[in-house]
Short mmCIF file of C-alpha atoms in Angstrom, two decimals:
data_model
loop_
_atom_site.label_atom_id
_atom_site.label_comp_id
_atom_site.label_asym_id
_atom_site.label_seq_id
_atom_site.Cartn_x
_atom_site.Cartn_y
_atom_site.Cartn_z
CA UNK A 1 93.12 199.71 17.78
CA UNK A 2 91.98 202.01 14.98
CA UNK A 3 90.41 205.32 15.63
CA UNK A 4 86.91 204.37 14.09
CA UNK A 5 86.91 201.27 16.27
CA UNK A 6 87.92 203.36 19.40
CA UNK A 7 85.13 205.80 18.77
CA UNK A 8 82.56 203.01 18.27
CA UNK A 9 83.51 201.28 21.53
CA UNK A 10 83.40 204.62 23.58
CA UNK A 11 79.96 205.34 21.97
CA UNK A 12 78.70 201.79 22.89
CA UNK A 13 79.87 202.44 26.39
CA UNK A 14 78.13 205.73 26.70
CA UNK A 15 74.86 204.31 25.67
CA UNK A 16 74.92 201.52 28.49
CA UNK A 17 72.46 202.07 31.39
CA UNK A 18 73.86 203.74 34.55
CA UNK A 19 73.22 200.73 36.60
CA UNK A 20 75.51 198.53 34.51
CA UNK A 21 78.39 197.28 36.88
CA UNK A 22 81.87 198.35 35.68
CA UNK A 23 83.98 196.98 38.64
CA UNK A 24 83.71 194.55 41.46
CA UNK A 25 86.25 193.61 44.19
CA UNK A 26 86.00 191.20 47.00
CA UNK A 27 86.11 193.08 50.36
CA UNK A 28 86.04 190.11 52.64
CA UNK A 29 84.62 186.60 53.23
CA UNK A 30 81.97 185.65 55.76
CA UNK A 31 81.27 182.21 57.22
CA UNK A 32 77.65 181.04 56.97
CA UNK A 33 76.75 178.28 59.50
CA UNK A 34 73.89 175.93 59.48
CA UNK A 35 73.05 172.49 58.18
CA UNK A 36 76.13 172.91 55.96
CA UNK A 37 78.90 175.56 56.67
CA UNK A 38 80.17 177.59 53.67
CA UNK A 39 81.75 181.01 52.99
CA UNK A 40 80.25 184.03 51.19
CA UNK A 41 82.38 186.47 49.29
CA UNK A 42 81.56 190.09 50.15
CA UNK A 43 81.76 191.94 46.93
CA UNK A 44 81.87 195.82 46.48
CA UNK A 45 80.29 196.60 43.12
CA UNK A 46 80.50 199.95 41.33
CA UNK A 47 78.26 200.99 38.52
CA UNK A 48 78.70 203.18 35.48
CA UNK A 49 76.47 205.84 37.26
CA UNK A 50 78.86 205.95 40.29
CA UNK A 51 76.77 203.84 42.68
CA UNK A 52 78.47 201.58 45.22
CA UNK A 53 77.00 198.55 46.98
CA UNK A 54 77.79 195.10 48.45
CA UNK A 55 76.58 191.83 47.26
CA UNK A 56 77.14 188.40 48.82
CA UNK A 57 77.89 185.42 46.63
CA UNK A 58 79.08 181.83 47.08
CA UNK A 59 81.70 180.20 44.72
CA UNK A 60 79.09 177.95 43.27
CA UNK A 61 77.23 181.11 42.04
CA UNK A 62 80.40 182.18 40.20
CA UNK A 63 80.62 178.75 38.65
CA UNK A 64 76.92 178.60 37.52
CA UNK A 65 77.32 182.09 35.94
CA UNK A 66 80.45 181.00 34.20
CA UNK A 67 78.80 177.93 32.68
CA UNK A 68 75.89 179.93 31.37
CA UNK A 69 78.21 182.48 29.69
CA UNK A 70 80.34 179.61 28.28
CA UNK A 71 77.34 178.03 26.71
CA UNK A 72 76.03 181.27 25.18
CA UNK A 73 79.23 182.98 24.09
CA UNK A 74 82.44 180.90 24.02
CA UNK A 75 83.51 180.20 20.50
CA UNK A 76 83.97 176.57 19.23
CA UNK A 77 87.28 177.73 17.74
CA UNK A 78 89.21 179.99 20.20
CA UNK A 79 91.38 181.27 17.13
CA UNK A 80 88.51 182.25 15.07
CA UNK A 81 85.73 183.60 17.30
CA UNK A 82 82.44 184.54 15.65
CA UNK A 83 80.78 187.93 15.85
CA UNK A 84 78.60 187.11 18.93
CA UNK A 85 81.22 185.23 20.82
CA UNK A 86 84.12 186.02 22.91
CA UNK A 87 86.97 184.33 24.93
CA UNK A 88 85.83 184.30 28.47
CA UNK A 89 88.34 184.72 31.37
CA UNK A 90 89.38 181.68 33.35
CA UNK A 91 87.57 180.72 36.54
CA UNK A 92 89.44 179.04 39.43
CA UNK A 93 88.45 175.35 39.42
CA UNK A 94 86.44 173.59 42.18
CA UNK A 95 88.23 172.25 45.23
CA UNK A 96 86.67 169.28 46.95
CA UNK A 97 89.13 168.64 49.84
CA UNK A 98 90.67 171.03 52.29
CA UNK A 99 89.97 173.73 54.96
CA UNK A 100 87.12 175.66 53.74
CA UNK A 101 88.37 178.99 55.10
CA UNK A 102 91.69 178.68 53.49
CA UNK A 103 90.11 177.70 50.20
CA UNK A 104 87.93 180.76 50.21
CA UNK A 105 90.92 182.91 51.18
CA UNK A 106 93.03 181.57 48.41
CA UNK A 107 90.43 182.19 45.87
CA UNK A 108 90.09 185.93 46.47
CA UNK A 109 92.85 187.15 44.29
CA UNK A 110 91.77 184.81 41.40
CA UNK A 111 88.18 185.81 41.67
CA UNK A 112 89.11 189.55 41.70
CA UNK A 113 91.03 189.01 38.47
CA UNK A 114 88.11 187.01 37.00
CA UNK A 115 85.57 189.69 37.70
CA UNK A 116 87.92 192.49 36.41
CA UNK A 117 88.40 190.73 33.12
CA UNK A 118 84.71 189.69 32.83
CA UNK A 119 83.55 193.31 33.31
CA UNK A 120 86.20 194.29 30.61
CA UNK A 121 84.70 192.23 27.90
CA UNK A 122 82.72 193.83 24.96
CA UNK A 123 80.03 196.16 26.10
CA UNK A 124 77.27 194.11 24.57
CA UNK A 125 78.05 191.26 26.88
CA UNK A 126 77.58 193.44 29.90
CA UNK A 127 73.84 193.56 28.91
CA UNK A 128 73.58 189.89 29.42
CA UNK A 129 70.63 189.23 31.82
CA UNK A 130 72.36 186.50 33.94
CA UNK A 131 75.56 188.64 34.18
CA UNK A 132 73.52 191.62 35.30
CA UNK A 133 71.53 189.75 37.95
CA UNK A 134 74.76 188.23 39.36
CA UNK A 135 76.00 191.83 40.14
CA UNK A 136 72.54 193.09 40.92
CA UNK A 137 71.98 194.08 44.67
CA UNK A 138 68.95 192.02 45.66
CA UNK A 139 66.70 192.72 48.76
CA UNK A 140 68.64 190.10 50.53
CA UNK A 141 71.92 191.67 49.78
CA UNK A 142 70.79 195.15 50.91
CA UNK A 143 69.57 193.79 54.28
CA UNK A 144 72.80 191.95 54.84
CA UNK A 145 75.16 193.92 57.17
CA UNK A 146 78.85 193.42 56.53
CA UNK A 147 80.65 191.99 59.67
CA UNK A 148 84.24 192.82 58.93
CA UNK A 149 85.36 194.24 55.60
CA UNK A 150 88.85 193.98 56.67
CA UNK A 151 90.28 194.63 53.18
CA UNK A 152 88.48 197.99 53.14
CA UNK A 153 89.93 199.13 56.47
CA UNK A 154 93.08 201.30 56.59
CA UNK A 155 96.27 199.04 57.09
CA UNK A 156 97.11 200.76 60.40
CA UNK A 157 93.64 200.33 62.07
CA UNK A 158 93.80 198.08 65.06
CA UNK A 159 90.94 196.17 66.35
CA UNK A 160 90.92 195.91 70.23
CA UNK A 161 89.43 192.87 71.81
CA UNK A 162 87.80 193.30 75.10
CA UNK A 163 87.58 190.21 77.24
CA UNK A 164 84.52 189.83 79.52
CA UNK A 165 85.30 190.42 83.17
CA UNK A 166 84.24 187.32 85.07
CA UNK A 167 83.39 187.56 88.89
CA UNK A 168 84.40 184.29 90.18
CA UNK A 169 81.83 184.49 93.10
CA UNK A 170 78.75 185.82 91.51
CA UNK A 171 78.77 184.72 87.92
CA UNK A 172 76.67 181.61 86.71
CA UNK A 173 79.12 178.94 86.20
CA UNK A 174 79.71 175.15 85.83
CA UNK A 175 82.43 172.67 86.29
CA UNK A 176 83.20 170.29 83.34
CA UNK A 177 82.82 166.61 84.40
CA UNK A 178 83.77 164.90 81.17
CA UNK A 179 85.96 165.80 78.18
CA UNK A 180 83.84 166.99 75.26
CA UNK A 181 85.08 167.73 71.63
CA UNK A 182 82.97 170.20 69.68
CA UNK A 183 81.70 169.11 66.22
CA UNK A 184 81.61 172.57 64.72
CA UNK A 185 83.02 176.01 65.46
CA UNK A 186 79.81 176.88 67.40
CA UNK A 187 80.56 174.04 69.93
CA UNK A 188 83.21 174.35 72.62
CA UNK A 189 86.02 171.91 73.42
CA UNK A 190 85.85 171.05 77.05
CA UNK A 191 88.47 169.23 79.47
CA UNK A 192 87.43 167.68 82.65
CA UNK A 193 87.95 170.14 85.60
CA UNK A 194 87.54 173.39 83.45
CA UNK A 195 85.28 176.07 84.90
CA UNK A 196 83.02 177.45 82.25
CA UNK A 197 81.00 180.73 82.74
CA UNK A 198 77.43 180.49 81.71
CA UNK A 199 75.87 183.03 79.37
CA UNK A 200 72.57 181.68 78.32
CA UNK A 201 70.45 178.49 77.95
CA UNK A 202 70.16 177.45 74.32
CA UNK A 203 67.50 174.65 74.85
CA UNK A 204 66.63 171.88 77.35
CA UNK A 205 70.03 170.18 76.74
CA UNK A 206 72.59 172.86 75.64
CA UNK A 207 73.98 175.90 77.26
CA UNK A 208 76.11 178.74 75.92
CA UNK A 209 79.19 179.83 77.97
CA UNK A 210 82.78 180.96 77.99
CA UNK A 211 85.96 179.07 78.91
CA UNK A 212 89.63 179.79 78.17
CA UNK A 213 88.63 182.95 76.19
CA UNK A 214 86.38 180.98 73.92
CA UNK A 215 82.63 181.26 73.61
CA UNK A 216 80.35 178.64 72.28
CA UNK A 217 77.74 176.08 73.12
CA UNK A 218 78.01 172.80 74.98
CA UNK A 219 75.82 169.84 76.25
CA UNK A 220 74.68 170.40 79.92
CA UNK A 221 74.99 166.58 80.55
CA UNK A 222 78.84 167.11 80.43
CA UNK A 223 79.06 169.64 83.24
CA UNK A 224 78.04 170.12 86.85
CA UNK A 225 76.24 173.43 87.68
CA UNK A 226 77.95 175.30 90.44
CA UNK A 227 75.68 178.45 90.17
CA UNK A 228 72.76 178.34 87.73
CA UNK A 229 71.65 181.01 85.28
CA UNK A 230 69.01 183.45 86.54
CA UNK A 231 65.53 181.89 86.33
CA UNK A 232 64.41 184.05 83.25
CA UNK A 233 67.55 182.81 81.27
CA UNK A 234 67.06 179.26 82.52
CA UNK A 235 63.39 179.24 81.41
CA UNK A 236 64.24 180.77 78.06
CA UNK A 237 62.19 183.85 78.63
CA UNK A 238 62.79 187.24 77.01
CA UNK A 239 63.46 185.91 73.38
CA UNK A 240 63.86 183.10 70.92
CA UNK A 241 66.59 180.64 71.34
CA UNK A 242 69.71 180.98 69.20
CA UNK A 243 69.91 177.25 68.06
CA UNK A 244 67.73 174.44 67.14
CA UNK A 245 68.39 170.79 67.74
CA UNK A 246 68.42 167.96 65.35
CA UNK A 247 68.36 164.44 66.72
CA UNK A 248 70.39 162.05 64.76
CA UNK A 249 71.28 158.31 64.98
CA UNK A 250 74.27 156.48 63.27
CA UNK A 251 73.24 152.88 62.83
CA UNK A 252 76.23 150.40 62.32
CA UNK A 253 77.06 146.76 62.87
CA UNK A 254 78.87 147.74 65.93
CA UNK A 255 76.11 149.73 67.57
CA UNK A 256 74.24 153.07 67.47
CA UNK A 257 75.66 156.46 68.13
CA UNK A 258 73.12 159.25 69.02
CA UNK A 259 73.93 162.95 68.49
CA UNK A 260 72.06 166.09 69.10
CA UNK A 261 73.24 168.52 66.30
CA UNK A 262 72.80 172.22 67.03
CA UNK A 263 72.00 174.43 63.93
CA UNK A 264 71.21 178.03 63.54
CA UNK A 265 68.12 177.25 61.21
CA UNK A 266 64.61 177.73 62.34
CA UNK A 267 62.52 174.71 63.22
CA UNK A 268 60.30 175.32 60.13
CA UNK A 269 63.17 175.12 57.67
CA UNK A 270 63.32 172.50 54.95
CA UNK A 271 66.95 171.83 54.20
CA UNK A 272 68.04 170.31 50.92
CA UNK A 273 69.22 166.62 50.68
CA UNK A 274 72.72 167.76 49.60
CA UNK A 275 73.09 170.03 52.66
CA UNK A 276 71.84 167.34 55.03
CA UNK A 277 74.21 164.62 53.61
CA UNK A 278 77.11 166.97 53.75
CA UNK A 279 76.30 167.89 57.45
CA UNK A 280 75.89 164.22 58.50
CA UNK A 281 79.29 163.24 56.94
CA UNK A 282 80.81 166.07 59.02
CA UNK A 283 79.07 165.08 62.23
CA UNK A 284 79.83 161.36 62.17
CA UNK A 285 83.32 161.52 60.19
CA UNK A 286 81.94 158.90 57.64
CA UNK A 287 81.76 159.62 53.86
CA UNK A 288 79.96 156.47 52.60
CA UNK A 289 76.59 156.99 54.42
CA UNK A 290 72.92 157.12 53.52
CA UNK A 291 70.12 159.23 54.94
CA UNK A 292 66.81 157.68 56.31
CA UNK A 293 63.78 158.32 58.41
CA UNK A 294 61.31 156.17 60.21
CA UNK A 295 57.73 156.21 58.77
CA UNK A 296 54.57 155.93 61.02
CA UNK A 297 54.91 152.15 60.85
CA UNK A 298 58.46 152.21 62.32
CA UNK A 299 60.15 151.14 59.03
CA UNK A 300 63.45 152.85 57.92
CA UNK A 301 62.83 154.70 54.56
CA UNK A 302 65.84 155.81 52.58
CA UNK A 303 66.14 159.51 51.50
CA UNK A 304 67.36 160.14 47.89
CA UNK A 305 66.38 163.61 47.01
CA UNK A 306 64.64 166.73 48.17
CA UNK A 307 61.13 165.33 47.62
CA UNK A 308 61.98 162.60 50.12
CA UNK A 309 63.11 165.23 52.60
CA UNK A 310 59.89 167.01 52.21
CA UNK A 311 58.03 163.75 52.77
CA UNK A 312 60.02 163.07 55.98
CA UNK A 313 59.20 166.54 57.26
CA UNK A 314 55.65 166.22 56.55
CA UNK A 315 55.33 162.98 58.31
CA UNK A 316 57.38 164.18 61.12
CA UNK A 317 55.08 167.11 61.76
CA UNK A 318 52.16 164.61 61.62
CA UNK A 319 53.69 162.80 64.58
CA UNK A 320 54.16 165.95 66.63
CA UNK A 321 51.17 165.28 69.03
CA UNK A 322 52.19 161.71 69.55
CA UNK A 323 55.88 162.08 70.19
CA UNK A 324 57.01 164.41 73.02
CA UNK A 325 60.28 166.46 72.02
CA UNK A 326 62.08 169.49 73.47
CA UNK A 327 60.77 172.82 72.38
CA UNK A 328 63.84 173.49 70.29
CA UNK A 329 64.14 170.08 68.63
CA UNK A 330 63.10 169.58 64.99
CA UNK A 331 59.87 167.39 64.54
CA UNK A 332 61.81 164.95 62.44
CA UNK A 333 64.90 162.87 63.06
CA UNK A 334 67.59 161.42 60.88
CA UNK A 335 68.71 157.78 60.90
CA UNK A 336 72.17 157.50 59.22
CA UNK A 337 73.33 154.21 57.95
CA UNK A 338 76.27 152.85 55.88
CA UNK A 339 75.22 153.24 52.18
CA UNK A 340 76.03 149.63 51.57
CA UNK A 341 74.17 148.27 54.48
CA UNK A 342 70.54 147.21 53.59
CA UNK A 343 70.17 144.95 56.51
CA UNK A 344 68.57 147.54 58.64
CA UNK A 345 65.52 148.07 56.48
CA UNK A 346 62.20 146.56 57.37
CA UNK A 347 60.70 147.93 54.11
CA UNK A 348 62.27 149.08 50.91
CA UNK A 349 61.59 152.77 49.99
#
């Protein structure tokens, strides 16, 4: 690099605002559970002015940013870039199949390299509004408390796990009467004959407890209560429940499966069509499915987008006074069918 070019680059950098990000490193990943489970990358950002803070981003936010930058700045001819173009670093591609945690873990090194090269591009690109907003600490970021940050801990630090002491004669507990396989990490796997120690009531049908050093939720109908929870816990007093319940049906030629799916979202939430479809595929282990709801006349109406989800929720709330449901159950239900099966419809949507 020539001396005049070096001086000009240094001058350009000196004139950048102090809140411009100059480095970003992934400190850890955090799992987000709900209608759809995904992982957030916990990113430590340093600015030109010396500030440090954490932001939380999904892979798809990296992907969306990269597409915007490619559209604006990627040259048509890589060997002959124009004055307002530059060659962008390579973003690791999408992965559609595999363990989500393993996929997220494997991306850390590549995404760290991507951010390092991205923030090392010409200073004028660092002023791009979308790039700055990606690394900007929003109110949601600042209110989020990191859970682990294991990559920021000294390598010699040891985390001691303390197991709860259970009094076999005084602790609330139940005996497992039927095998139960949890459908998500929030749900326990139970074997007939296990003794499970009860921690709290989730809703009318689900409890939280500990068995074999694992803590999670499980349906009460699979166990026999030996010693019940204190009345305040059983009645759900002293605080809001941790989980909400979504009542679902899988309609197939061989019969109907019914599932109560526990999610951490509030009862007032409006999930996206994409998240609902992904969650139902995971719950029933079938990919070729369609989502539906019953209208006030009892006909099945197919859901195709977010507007249909909004209509389903609105009609479900309109039926709240007519249909009795548990306190923690959503006012709307999902009827899942095979995508190719139109025979179950009374009326076309």
